[in-house]
Amino acid sequence: MPFSYVEQLLKDYKRSENRWIGLEVERFAINSERKLVAYEPEIRLLLEELVAVKGWKVDYEVDGRILGVSKHLNAISVEPGSQFEVSLQPRKTIFEIQKLQMEIDSELTSLKASQGWSFLGLGLNPWQEAADRELLPSPRYRLMNAHFEALKGRGQEMMRLSCGLQVNLDFAHEQEGIEMLRAAFFLAPFLSAAFCNSPFYKRKATGGLSERHLIWEKTDDARSGFIERVFDEDFNLKSYAHHICKMPLMYAYDHDGNVFNPEGKSLCQLPSDLQEKNALAAMRQIFTEVRLKPCCVEVRFFDQVPEKFRYAAVGMTVGLLYD
């Protein structure tokens, strides 16, 4: 069965005895003129300078344009609407994570290309519409954008306007992974409400506290929100793998690693020789409040928040899921 490839990835991953804390921080950058920074040319020049001056390595590029870099298990990438994402090397304590984030931010703002920049600690671009943000030149983002355009939901706003905070936590074995996944789904409404931070949309107050959350809910009914079966007593990694396998793919990879349009096929429906190659890509194409990856449980429901609240959110997540 094709879903066995997903299950195998989840079960066979070599796990650490440590309970690491990983963090992914998405933000928009603002330049010295108080305008949102775009990929072309500002972020592109910054990434090029990181490689040339600071020793970062190119992770991903398209037609010679750098879209992602890494150093010492830290990674910097650009999201579809030019959101700037820093994925931090896992650490044992929240204080170590905070120190690492501050060091990377200091390195970023020390560069010639980023003079006068600051980062916006909000969960949503409060000024623009999705059409105002140029889509990043990435083949998979083009396919995702076309998918959401056809759905006529809010997927394009999710891609281009939203900024989230993601906490990644280890699980030692299948039972613990399912318990943490289930617990995080239970906690999602409460913790996401506690750290709401996107009350503005198209230059107006919405009357709510998290427009970002509403956008994500309306992104794609088939892949957003909650996995209801998670709360069944018999839910396990095989159940999760089956859910992934049945999800229509927005993009897939061929044998050479090139992106192609799967035309709505799920992982189960791909040719057998491509199913194993696309198992991890399929896991990345669900946008639920929480999801499993081979490495960890990904807690994805937080709006981006200013720094002092960011580590409060991390502390709440770590305390509730690791204790």
PDB file of C-alpha atoms in Angstrom:
ATOM      1  CA  MET A   1       0.000   0.000   0.000  1.00  0.00           C
ATOM      2  CA  PRO A   2       1.418   3.469  -0.881  1.00  0.00           C
ATOM      3  CA  PHE A   3       0.639   4.950   2.514  1.00  0.00           C
ATOM      4  CA  SER A   4       3.232   2.551   3.926  1.00  0.00           C
ATOM      5  CA  TYR A   5       5.911   4.906   2.545  1.00  0.00           C
ATOM      6  CA  VAL A   6       4.592   7.709   4.768  1.00  0.00           C
ATOM      7  CA  GLU A   7       4.234   5.365   7.724  1.00  0.00           C
ATOM      8  CA  GLN A   8       7.749   4.065   7.155  1.00  0.00           C
ATOM      9  CA  LEU A   9       9.193   7.583   7.145  1.00  0.00           C
ATOM     10  CA  LEU A  10       7.474   8.316  10.454  1.00  0.00           C
ATOM     11  CA  LYS A  11       8.477   5.054  12.106  1.00  0.00           C
ATOM     12  CA  ASP A  12      12.036   4.650  10.814  1.00  0.00           C
ATOM     13  CA  TYR A  13      13.328   8.136  11.592  1.00  0.00           C
ATOM     14  CA  LYS A  14      16.310   7.917  13.959  1.00  0.00           C
ATOM     15  CA  ARG A  15      15.170   9.650  17.100  1.00  0.00           C
ATOM     16  CA  SER A  16      17.267  11.449  19.689  1.00  0.00           C
ATOM     17  CA  GLU A  17      17.085  10.796  23.417  1.00  0.00           C
ATOM     18  CA  ASN A  18      16.971  14.571  23.883  1.00  0.00           C
ATOM     19  CA  ARG A  19      13.725  16.498  23.880  1.00  0.00           C
ATOM     20  CA  TRP A  20      14.767  19.201  21.476  1.00  0.00           C
ATOM     21  CA  ILE A  21      12.912  22.445  20.825  1.00  0.00           C
ATOM     22  CA  GLY A  22      12.751  23.710  17.258  1.00  0.00           C
ATOM     23  CA  LEU A  23      11.320  27.037  16.139  1.00  0.00           C
ATOM     24  CA  GLU A  24      10.326  28.526  12.787  1.00  0.00           C
ATOM     25  CA  VAL A  25       9.729  32.277  12.715  1.00  0.00           C
ATOM     26  CA  GLU A  26       7.999  33.953   9.756  1.00  0.00           C
ATOM     27  CA  ARG A  27       8.021  37.737   9.501  1.00  0.00           C
ATOM     28  CA  PHE A  28       7.722  40.526   6.982  1.00  0.00           C
ATOM     29  CA  ALA A  29      10.697  42.879   6.850  1.00  0.00           C
ATOM     30  CA  ILE A  30      10.230  46.649   6.688  1.00  0.00           C
ATOM     31  CA  ASN A  31      12.845  48.892   5.074  1.00  0.00           C
ATOM     32  CA  SER A  32      14.083  52.332   6.096  1.00  0.00           C
ATOM     33  CA  GLU A  33      11.199  53.940   4.163  1.00  0.00           C
ATOM     34  CA  ARG A  34       8.727  51.950   6.305  1.00  0.00           C
ATOM     35  CA  LYS A  35       7.637  49.838   3.349  1.00  0.00           C
ATOM     36  CA  LEU A  36       7.413  46.061   3.213  1.00  0.00           C
ATOM     37  CA  VAL A  37      10.486  44.488   1.696  1.00  0.00           C
ATOM     38  CA  ALA A  38      10.000  42.390  -1.460  1.00  0.00           C
ATOM     39  CA  TYR A  39      12.042  39.491  -2.746  1.00  0.00           C
ATOM     40  CA  GLU A  40      13.202  41.367  -5.837  1.00  0.00           C
ATOM     41  CA  PRO A  41      15.673  42.894  -5.407  1.00  0.00           C
ATOM     42  CA  GLU A  42      15.941  43.413  -1.648  1.00  0.00           C
ATOM     43  CA  ILE A  43      15.703  39.908  -0.172  1.00  0.00           C
ATOM     44  CA  ARG A  44      17.593  38.395  -3.108  1.00  0.00           C
ATOM     45  CA  LEU A  45      20.509  40.765  -2.463  1.00  0.00           C
ATOM     46  CA  LEU A  46      20.427  39.943   1.246  1.00  0.00           C
ATOM     47  CA  LEU A  47      20.586  36.196   0.590  1.00  0.00           C
ATOM     48  CA  GLU A  48      23.439  36.686  -1.860  1.00  0.00           C
ATOM     49  CA  GLU A  49      25.329  38.707   0.762  1.00  0.00           C
ATOM     50  CA  LEU A  50      24.755  36.045   3.420  1.00  0.00           C
ATOM     51  CA  VAL A  51      26.416  33.535   1.104  1.00  0.00           C
ATOM     52  CA  ALA A  52      29.262  35.792  -0.024  1.00  0.00           C
ATOM     53  CA  VAL A  53      30.098  37.442   3.299  1.00  0.00           C
ATOM     54  CA  LYS A  54      28.731  35.351   6.163  1.00  0.00           C
ATOM     55  CA  GLY A  55      29.425  31.819   4.962  1.00  0.00           C
ATOM     56  CA  TRP A  56      25.850  30.625   4.481  1.00  0.00           C
ATOM     57  CA  LYS A  57      25.340  27.918   1.865  1.00  0.00           C
ATOM     58  CA  VAL A  58      22.762  27.930  -0.912  1.00  0.00           C
ATOM     59  CA  ASP A  59      20.016  25.403  -0.218  1.00  0.00           C
ATOM     60  CA  TYR A  60      17.585  26.244  -2.982  1.00  0.00           C
ATOM     61  CA  GLU A  61      17.689  28.438  -6.058  1.00  0.00           C
ATOM     62  CA  VAL A  62      15.647  28.863  -9.223  1.00  0.00           C
ATOM     63  CA  ASP A  63      17.192  30.232 -12.421  1.00  0.00           C
ATOM     64  CA  GLY A  64      20.152  31.534 -10.451  1.00  0.00           C
ATOM     65  CA  ARG A  65      18.021  33.314  -7.854  1.00  0.00           C
ATOM     66  CA  ILE A  66      18.678  32.151  -4.295  1.00  0.00           C
ATOM     67  CA  LEU A  67      15.506  31.279  -2.353  1.00  0.00           C
ATOM     68  CA  GLY A  68      16.969  29.475   0.654  1.00  0.00           C
ATOM     69  CA  VAL A  69      20.269  29.297   2.577  1.00  0.00           C
ATOM     70  CA  SER A  70      21.553  27.381   5.601  1.00  0.00           C
ATOM     71  CA  LYS A  71      24.386  27.343   8.153  1.00  0.00           C
ATOM     72  CA  HIS A  72      24.950  25.080  11.190  1.00  0.00           C
ATOM     73  CA  LEU A  73      21.463  23.521  10.825  1.00  0.00           C
ATOM     74  CA  ASN A  74      19.876  26.984  10.782  1.00  0.00           C
ATOM     75  CA  ALA A  75      17.959  27.832   7.619  1.00  0.00           C
ATOM     76  CA  ILE A  76      16.593  31.004   6.061  1.00  0.00           C
ATOM     77  CA  SER A  77      13.989  30.797   3.322  1.00  0.00           C
ATOM     78  CA  VAL A  78      11.462  33.027   1.599  1.00  0.00           C
ATOM     79  CA  GLU A  79       7.748  32.302   1.660  1.00  0.00           C
ATOM     80  CA  PRO A  80       5.442  32.986  -1.329  1.00  0.00           C
ATOM     81  CA  GLY A  81       4.644  36.625  -0.420  1.00  0.00           C
ATOM     82  CA  SER A  82       8.258  37.489   0.546  1.00  0.00           C
ATOM     83  CA  GLN A  83       7.785  36.544   4.185  1.00  0.00           C
ATOM     84  CA  PHE A  84      11.213  36.001   5.703  1.00  0.00           C
ATOM     85  CA  GLU A  85      11.416  32.659   7.536  1.00  0.00           C
ATOM     86  CA  VAL A  86      14.172  31.660   9.953  1.00  0.00           C
ATOM     87  CA  SER A  87      14.225  27.980  10.986  1.00  0.00           C
ATOM     88  CA  LEU A  88      16.402  27.588  14.044  1.00  0.00           C
ATOM     89  CA  GLN A  89      18.710  24.706  14.859  1.00  0.00           C
ATOM     90  CA  PRO A  90      16.963  22.687  17.617  1.00  0.00           C
ATOM     91  CA  ARG A  91      18.077  23.511  21.145  1.00  0.00           C
ATOM     92  CA  LYS A  92      17.466  22.011  24.576  1.00  0.00           C
ATOM     93  CA  THR A  93      16.084  25.132  26.268  1.00  0.00           C
ATOM     94  CA  ILE A  94      13.935  28.100  25.329  1.00  0.00           C
ATOM     95  CA  PHE A  95      16.715  30.440  26.464  1.00  0.00           C
ATOM     96  CA  GLU A  96      19.142  28.859  23.987  1.00  0.00           C
ATOM     97  CA  ILE A  97      16.570  29.203  21.212  1.00  0.00           C
ATOM     98  CA  GLN A  98      16.009  32.863  22.092  1.00  0.00           C
ATOM     99  CA  LYS A  99      19.752  33.569  22.124  1.00  0.00           C
ATOM    100  CA  LEU A 100      20.179  31.897  18.739  1.00  0.00           C
ATOM    101  CA  GLN A 101      17.318  33.904  17.222  1.00  0.00           C
ATOM    102  CA  MET A 102      18.838  37.148  18.497  1.00  0.00           C
ATOM    103  CA  GLU A 103      22.253  36.213  17.052  1.00  0.00           C
ATOM    104  CA  ILE A 104      20.808  35.475  13.615  1.00  0.00           C
ATOM    105  CA  ASP A 105      18.691  38.648  13.616  1.00  0.00           C
ATOM    106  CA  SER A 106      21.793  40.635  14.547  1.00  0.00           C
ATOM    107  CA  GLU A 107      23.710  39.026  11.693  1.00  0.00           C
ATOM    108  CA  LEU A 108      20.909  39.773   9.246  1.00  0.00           C
ATOM    109  CA  THR A 109      20.592  43.445  10.172  1.00  0.00           C
ATOM    110  CA  SER A 110      24.379  43.974  10.079  1.00  0.00           C
ATOM    111  CA  LEU A 111      24.539  43.434   6.329  1.00  0.00           C
ATOM    112  CA  LYS A 112      24.758  46.178   3.734  1.00  0.00           C
ATOM    113  CA  ALA A 113      21.633  44.910   1.951  1.00  0.00           C
ATOM    114  CA  SER A 114      19.485  45.174   5.088  1.00  0.00           C
ATOM    115  CA  GLN A 115      20.498  48.543   6.490  1.00  0.00           C
ATOM    116  CA  GLY A 116      17.459  50.197   8.061  1.00  0.00           C
ATOM    117  CA  TRP A 117      15.412  46.991   8.093  1.00  0.00           C
ATOM    118  CA  SER A 118      13.249  45.862  10.975  1.00  0.00           C
ATOM    119  CA  PHE A 119      10.889  42.912  11.358  1.00  0.00           C
ATOM    120  CA  LEU A 120       7.113  43.118  11.727  1.00  0.00           C
ATOM    121  CA  GLY A 121       5.820  41.038  14.641  1.00  0.00           C
ATOM    122  CA  LEU A 122       2.301  40.532  13.273  1.00  0.00           C
ATOM    123  CA  GLY A 123       0.430  37.479  12.039  1.00  0.00           C
ATOM    124  CA  LEU A 124      -0.815  39.188   8.872  1.00  0.00           C
ATOM    125  CA  ASN A 125       0.287  41.861   6.419  1.00  0.00           C
ATOM    126  CA  PRO A 126      -2.102  44.624   7.547  1.00  0.00           C
ATOM    127  CA  TRP A 127      -1.797  46.904   4.507  1.00  0.00           C
ATOM    128  CA  GLN A 128      -2.028  44.926   1.290  1.00  0.00           C
ATOM    129  CA  GLU A 129      -4.151  42.406  -0.565  1.00  0.00           C
ATOM    130  CA  ALA A 130      -2.807  39.116  -1.874  1.00  0.00           C
ATOM    131  CA  ALA A 131      -2.642  40.463  -5.435  1.00  0.00           C
ATOM    132  CA  ASP A 132      -0.362  43.274  -4.246  1.00  0.00           C
ATOM    133  CA  ARG A 133       2.392  40.816  -3.273  1.00  0.00           C
ATOM    134  CA  GLU A 134       4.387  39.388  -6.151  1.00  0.00           C
ATOM    135  CA  LEU A 135       4.548  35.600  -5.972  1.00  0.00           C
ATOM    136  CA  LEU A 136       7.981  34.173  -5.274  1.00  0.00           C
ATOM    137  CA  PRO A 137       9.554  32.627  -8.428  1.00  0.00           C
ATOM    138  CA  SER A 138       9.211  29.026  -7.322  1.00  0.00           C
ATOM    139  CA  PRO A 139       7.617  26.273  -9.481  1.00  0.00           C
ATOM    140  CA  ARG A 140       5.823  24.651  -6.550  1.00  0.00           C
ATOM    141  CA  TYR A 141       4.441  28.003  -5.389  1.00  0.00           C
ATOM    142  CA  ARG A 142       3.057  28.614  -8.875  1.00  0.00           C
ATOM    143  CA  LEU A 143       1.232  25.280  -8.743  1.00  0.00           C
ATOM    144  CA  MET A 144      -0.046  25.955  -5.227  1.00  0.00           C
ATOM    145  CA  ASN A 145      -1.238  29.403  -6.281  1.00  0.00           C
ATOM    146  CA  ALA A 146      -3.150  27.933  -9.254  1.00  0.00           C
ATOM    147  CA  HIS A 147      -4.714  25.311  -6.960  1.00  0.00           C
ATOM    148  CA  PHE A 148      -5.968  27.956  -4.523  1.00  0.00           C
ATOM    149  CA  GLU A 149      -7.140  30.234  -7.306  1.00  0.00           C
ATOM    150  CA  ALA A 150      -9.326  27.414  -8.625  1.00  0.00           C
ATOM    151  CA  LEU A 151     -10.784  26.781  -5.156  1.00  0.00           C
ATOM    152  CA  LYS A 152     -11.806  30.447  -4.815  1.00  0.00           C
ATOM    153  CA  GLY A 153     -11.126  30.361  -1.069  1.00  0.00           C
ATOM    154  CA  ARG A 154      -8.505  32.302   0.872  1.00  0.00           C
ATOM    155  CA  GLY A 155      -5.474  30.211  -0.036  1.00  0.00           C
ATOM    156  CA  GLN A 156      -3.743  33.006  -1.933  1.00  0.00           C
ATOM    157  CA  GLU A 157      -4.062  35.249   1.124  1.00  0.00           C
ATOM    158  CA  MET A 158      -2.610  32.450   3.249  1.00  0.00           C
ATOM    159  CA  MET A 159       0.373  32.164   0.918  1.00  0.00           C
ATOM    160  CA  ARG A 160       1.133  35.851   0.474  1.00  0.00           C
ATOM    161  CA  LEU A 161      -0.139  37.690   3.552  1.00  0.00           C
ATOM    162  CA  SER A 162       0.127  35.444   6.618  1.00  0.00           C
ATOM    163  CA  CYS A 163       3.007  35.052   9.072  1.00  0.00           C
ATOM    164  CA  GLY A 164       3.089  32.265  11.632  1.00  0.00           C
ATOM    165  CA  LEU A 165       5.139  30.917  14.497  1.00  0.00           C
ATOM    166  CA  GLN A 166       5.802  27.157  14.482  1.00  0.00           C
ATOM    167  CA  VAL A 167       7.088  25.110  17.418  1.00  0.00           C
ATOM    168  CA  ASN A 168       8.620  21.707  16.631  1.00  0.00           C
ATOM    169  CA  LEU A 169       8.915  19.071  19.364  1.00  0.00           C
ATOM    170  CA  ASP A 170      10.431  15.583  19.359  1.00  0.00           C
ATOM    171  CA  PHE A 171       8.539  12.381  19.988  1.00  0.00           C
ATOM    172  CA  ALA A 172      10.349   9.237  21.109  1.00  0.00           C
ATOM    173  CA  HIS A 173       7.999   6.579  19.725  1.00  0.00           C
ATOM    174  CA  GLU A 174       4.686   6.111  17.938  1.00  0.00           C
ATOM    175  CA  GLN A 175       2.471   6.260  21.023  1.00  0.00           C
ATOM    176  CA  GLU A 176       4.054   9.470  22.253  1.00  0.00           C
ATOM    177  CA  GLY A 177       3.810  11.047  18.803  1.00  0.00           C
ATOM    178  CA  ILE A 178       0.081  10.328  18.588  1.00  0.00           C
ATOM    179  CA  GLU A 179      -0.504  11.501  22.178  1.00  0.00           C
ATOM    180  CA  MET A 180       1.315  14.785  21.509  1.00  0.00           C
ATOM    181  CA  LEU A 181      -0.498  15.283  18.195  1.00  0.00           C
ATOM    182  CA  ARG A 182      -3.866  14.703  19.861  1.00  0.00           C
ATOM    183  CA  ALA A 183      -3.036  16.936  22.836  1.00  0.00           C
ATOM    184  CA  ALA A 184      -1.867  19.754  20.541  1.00  0.00           C
ATOM    185  CA  PHE A 185      -5.106  19.548  18.537  1.00  0.00           C
ATOM    186  CA  PHE A 186      -7.077  19.801  21.794  1.00  0.00           C
ATOM    187  CA  LEU A 187      -5.028  22.835  22.849  1.00  0.00           C
ATOM    188  CA  ALA A 188      -5.169  24.600  19.473  1.00  0.00           C
ATOM    189  CA  PRO A 189      -8.304  26.726  20.077  1.00  0.00           C
ATOM    190  CA  PHE A 190      -7.067  27.899  23.465  1.00  0.00           C
ATOM    191  CA  LEU A 191      -3.422  28.625  22.716  1.00  0.00           C
ATOM    192  CA  SER A 192      -4.114  30.217  19.336  1.00  0.00           C
ATOM    193  CA  ALA A 193      -6.665  32.494  21.045  1.00  0.00           C
ATOM    194  CA  ALA A 194      -4.213  33.375  23.828  1.00  0.00           C
ATOM    195  CA  PHE A 195      -1.634  34.569  21.290  1.00  0.00           C
ATOM    196  CA  CYS A 196      -3.857  36.157  18.625  1.00  0.00           C
ATOM    197  CA  ASN A 197      -2.027  38.937  16.802  1.00  0.00           C
ATOM    198  CA  SER A 198      -3.634  39.796  13.467  1.00  0.00           C
ATOM    199  CA  PRO A 199      -6.530  42.198  14.127  1.00  0.00           C
ATOM    200  CA  PHE A 200      -5.974  44.300  10.971  1.00  0.00           C
ATOM    201  CA  TYR A 201      -6.805  43.464   7.370  1.00  0.00           C
ATOM    202  CA  LYS A 202      -6.643  45.757   4.334  1.00  0.00           C
ATOM    203  CA  ARG A 203      -5.779  48.748   6.544  1.00  0.00           C
ATOM    204  CA  LYS A 204      -8.802  48.297   8.803  1.00  0.00           C
ATOM    205  CA  ALA A 205      -9.488  46.767  12.190  1.00  0.00           C
ATOM    206  CA  THR A 206     -11.533  43.607  11.632  1.00  0.00           C
ATOM    207  CA  GLY A 207     -13.280  43.533  14.996  1.00  0.00           C
ATOM    208  CA  GLY A 208     -11.615  40.184  15.618  1.00  0.00           C
ATOM    209  CA  LEU A 209      -8.212  39.294  16.998  1.00  0.00           C
ATOM    210  CA  SER A 210      -6.854  36.812  14.429  1.00  0.00           C
ATOM    211  CA  GLU A 211      -7.730  37.343  10.787  1.00  0.00           C
ATOM    212  CA  ARG A 212      -4.823  35.039   9.954  1.00  0.00           C
ATOM    213  CA  HIS A 213      -6.581  32.154  11.670  1.00  0.00           C
ATOM    214  CA  LEU A 214      -9.774  32.771   9.697  1.00  0.00           C
ATOM    215  CA  ILE A 215      -7.764  32.859   6.461  1.00  0.00           C
ATOM    216  CA  TRP A 216      -6.118  29.517   7.258  1.00  0.00           C
ATOM    217  CA  GLU A 217      -9.508  27.965   8.082  1.00  0.00           C
ATOM    218  CA  LYS A 218     -10.787  28.935   4.631  1.00  0.00           C
ATOM    219  CA  THR A 219      -7.639  27.958   2.738  1.00  0.00           C
ATOM    220  CA  ASP A 220      -8.726  24.472   1.683  1.00  0.00           C
ATOM    221  CA  ASP A 221     -11.393  22.397   3.433  1.00  0.00           C
ATOM    222  CA  ALA A 222      -9.601  19.203   2.439  1.00  0.00           C
ATOM    223  CA  ARG A 223      -6.263  20.071   4.047  1.00  0.00           C
ATOM    224  CA  SER A 224      -6.824  22.743   6.736  1.00  0.00           C
ATOM    225  CA  GLY A 225      -8.164  22.856  10.286  1.00  0.00           C
ATOM    226  CA  PHE A 226      -8.463  19.600  12.234  1.00  0.00           C
ATOM    227  CA  ILE A 227      -8.149  15.914  11.437  1.00  0.00           C
ATOM    228  CA  GLU A 228     -11.275  14.714  13.219  1.00  0.00           C
ATOM    229  CA  ARG A 229     -10.145  11.079  13.352  1.00  0.00           C
ATOM    230  CA  VAL A 230      -7.235  12.146  15.578  1.00  0.00           C
ATOM    231  CA  PHE A 231      -9.618  11.985  18.532  1.00  0.00           C
ATOM    232  CA  ASP A 232     -10.588   8.347  17.884  1.00  0.00           C
ATOM    233  CA  GLU A 233      -9.053   5.921  20.366  1.00  0.00           C
ATOM    234  CA  ASP A 234      -7.708   3.680  17.609  1.00  0.00           C
ATOM    235  CA  PHE A 235      -5.983   6.511  15.714  1.00  0.00           C
ATOM    236  CA  ASN A 236      -2.310   5.667  15.058  1.00  0.00           C
ATOM    237  CA  LEU A 237       0.542   6.390  12.639  1.00  0.00           C
ATOM    238  CA  LYS A 238      -1.035   4.122  10.036  1.00  0.00           C
ATOM    239  CA  SER A 239      -4.251   6.179  10.279  1.00  0.00           C
ATOM    240  CA  TYR A 240      -2.259   9.391   9.854  1.00  0.00           C
ATOM    241  CA  ALA A 241      -0.361   7.947   6.899  1.00  0.00           C
ATOM    242  CA  HIS A 242      -3.649   6.911   5.275  1.00  0.00           C
ATOM    243  CA  HIS A 243      -4.974  10.472   5.680  1.00  0.00           C
ATOM    244  CA  ILE A 244      -1.856  11.847   3.950  1.00  0.00           C
ATOM    245  CA  CYS A 245      -2.064   9.301   1.156  1.00  0.00           C
ATOM    246  CA  LYS A 246      -5.636  10.236   0.225  1.00  0.00           C
ATOM    247  CA  MET A 247      -4.971  14.002   0.050  1.00  0.00           C
ATOM    248  CA  PRO A 248      -4.921  15.438  -3.509  1.00  0.00           C
ATOM    249  CA  LEU A 249      -1.415  16.727  -4.200  1.00  0.00           C
ATOM    250  CA  MET A 250      -0.841  20.298  -5.331  1.00  0.00           C
ATOM    251  CA  TYR A 251       2.598  19.461  -6.724  1.00  0.00           C
ATOM    252  CA  ALA A 252       4.885  16.442  -7.046  1.00  0.00           C
ATOM    253  CA  TYR A 253       8.469  15.625  -7.980  1.00  0.00           C
ATOM    254  CA  ASP A 254       9.686  13.485 -10.852  1.00  0.00           C
ATOM    255  CA  HIS A 255      12.749  11.194 -10.754  1.00  0.00           C
ATOM    256  CA  ASP A 256      15.087  14.131 -11.412  1.00  0.00           C
ATOM    257  CA  GLY A 257      13.626  16.271  -8.654  1.00  0.00           C
ATOM    258  CA  ASN A 258      11.726  18.567 -10.994  1.00  0.00           C
ATOM    259  CA  VAL A 259       8.298  19.801  -9.912  1.00  0.00           C
ATOM    260  CA  PHE A 260       5.296  18.786 -11.998  1.00  0.00           C
ATOM    261  CA  ASN A 261       1.521  19.175 -11.784  1.00  0.00           C
ATOM    262  CA  PRO A 262      -0.052  15.929 -10.487  1.00  0.00           C
ATOM    263  CA  GLU A 263      -3.448  17.157 -11.759  1.00  0.00           C
ATOM    264  CA  GLY A 264      -5.270  16.439  -8.525  1.00  0.00           C
ATOM    265  CA  LYS A 265      -3.898  12.942  -8.004  1.00  0.00           C
ATOM    266  CA  SER A 266      -3.157  11.815  -4.465  1.00  0.00           C
ATOM    267  CA  LEU A 267       0.000  10.013  -3.415  1.00  0.00           C
ATOM    268  CA  CYS A 268      -1.914   6.731  -3.774  1.00  0.00           C
ATOM    269  CA  GLN A 269      -2.686   7.552  -7.398  1.00  0.00           C
ATOM    270  CA  LEU A 270       0.832   8.411  -8.532  1.00  0.00           C
ATOM    271  CA  PRO A 271       2.785   5.803 -10.500  1.00  0.00           C
ATOM    272  CA  SER A 272       4.265   3.301  -8.068  1.00  0.00           C
ATOM    273  CA  ASP A 273       7.829   4.392  -8.825  1.00  0.00           C
ATOM    274  CA  LEU A 274       7.027   7.974  -7.714  1.00  0.00           C
ATOM    275  CA  GLN A 275       5.108   7.195  -4.539  1.00  0.00           C
ATOM    276  CA  GLU A 276       8.149   6.718  -2.311  1.00  0.00           C
ATOM    277  CA  LYS A 277       9.872   9.789  -3.776  1.00  0.00           C
ATOM    278  CA  ASN A 278       6.860  11.994  -2.981  1.00  0.00           C
ATOM    279  CA  ALA A 279       5.948  10.655   0.465  1.00  0.00           C
ATOM    280  CA  LEU A 280       7.625  13.518   2.349  1.00  0.00           C
ATOM    281  CA  ALA A 281       6.286  16.111  -0.102  1.00  0.00           C
ATOM    282  CA  ALA A 282       2.768  14.775   0.525  1.00  0.00           C
ATOM    283  CA  MET A 283       3.250  15.199   4.295  1.00  0.00           C
ATOM    284  CA  ARG A 284       4.166  18.846   3.710  1.00  0.00           C
ATOM    285  CA  GLN A 285       0.997  19.587   1.758  1.00  0.00           C
ATOM    286  CA  ILE A 286      -1.475  19.488   4.601  1.00  0.00           C
ATOM    287  CA  PHE A 287      -2.077  22.707   6.525  1.00  0.00           C
ATOM    288  CA  THR A 288      -3.768  21.424   9.669  1.00  0.00           C
ATOM    289  CA  GLU A 289      -3.377  23.199  13.027  1.00  0.00           C
ATOM    290  CA  VAL A 290      -0.850  20.530  13.989  1.00  0.00           C
ATOM    291  CA  ARG A 291       0.916  17.952  11.842  1.00  0.00           C
ATOM    292  CA  LEU A 292       3.439  15.155  12.100  1.00  0.00           C
ATOM    293  CA  LYS A 293       6.714  15.031  10.250  1.00  0.00           C
ATOM    294  CA  PRO A 294       9.359  12.308  10.595  1.00  0.00           C
ATOM    295  CA  CYS A 295      11.406  14.608  12.830  1.00  0.00           C
ATOM    296  CA  CYS A 296       8.761  15.999  15.113  1.00  0.00           C
ATOM    297  CA  VAL A 297       5.294  17.224  16.004  1.00  0.00           C
ATOM    298  CA  GLU A 298       4.756  20.598  14.329  1.00  0.00           C
ATOM    299  CA  VAL A 299       2.558  23.036  16.273  1.00  0.00           C
ATOM    300  CA  ARG A 300       1.461  25.495  13.594  1.00  0.00           C
ATOM    301  CA  PHE A 301      -1.484  27.481  14.925  1.00  0.00           C
ATOM    302  CA  PHE A 302       0.235  30.587  16.366  1.00  0.00           C
ATOM    303  CA  ASP A 303       0.105  34.040  14.820  1.00  0.00           C
ATOM    304  CA  GLN A 304       3.492  35.687  14.657  1.00  0.00           C
ATOM    305  CA  VAL A 305       3.959  37.811  17.782  1.00  0.00           C
ATOM    306  CA  PRO A 306       6.556  40.257  19.173  1.00  0.00           C
ATOM    307  CA  GLU A 307       9.596  38.623  20.756  1.00  0.00           C
ATOM    308  CA  LYS A 308       8.557  38.656  24.425  1.00  0.00           C
ATOM    309  CA  PHE A 309       5.276  36.929  23.578  1.00  0.00           C
ATOM    310  CA  ARG A 310       6.974  34.574  21.115  1.00  0.00           C
ATOM    311  CA  TYR A 311       8.895  32.794  23.849  1.00  0.00           C
ATOM    312  CA  ALA A 312       5.872  32.781  26.120  1.00  0.00           C
ATOM    313  CA  ALA A 313       4.063  30.853  23.378  1.00  0.00           C
ATOM    314  CA  VAL A 314       7.006  28.479  23.066  1.00  0.00           C
ATOM    315  CA  GLY A 315       7.088  28.031  26.855  1.00  0.00           C
ATOM    316  CA  MET A 316       3.388  27.191  27.020  1.00  0.00           C
ATOM    317  CA  THR A 317       3.748  24.652  24.196  1.00  0.00           C
ATOM    318  CA  VAL A 318       6.858  23.012  25.636  1.00  0.00           C
ATOM    319  CA  GLY A 319       5.395  22.837  29.138  1.00  0.00           C
ATOM    320  CA  LEU A 320       2.093  21.355  28.071  1.00  0.00           C
ATOM    321  CA  LEU A 321       3.379  18.857  25.490  1.00  0.00           C
ATOM    322  CA  TYR A 322       6.723  17.752  26.961  1.00  0.00           C
ATOM    323  CA  ASP A 323       5.621  17.493  30.617  1.00  0.00           C
TER     324      ASP A 323
END
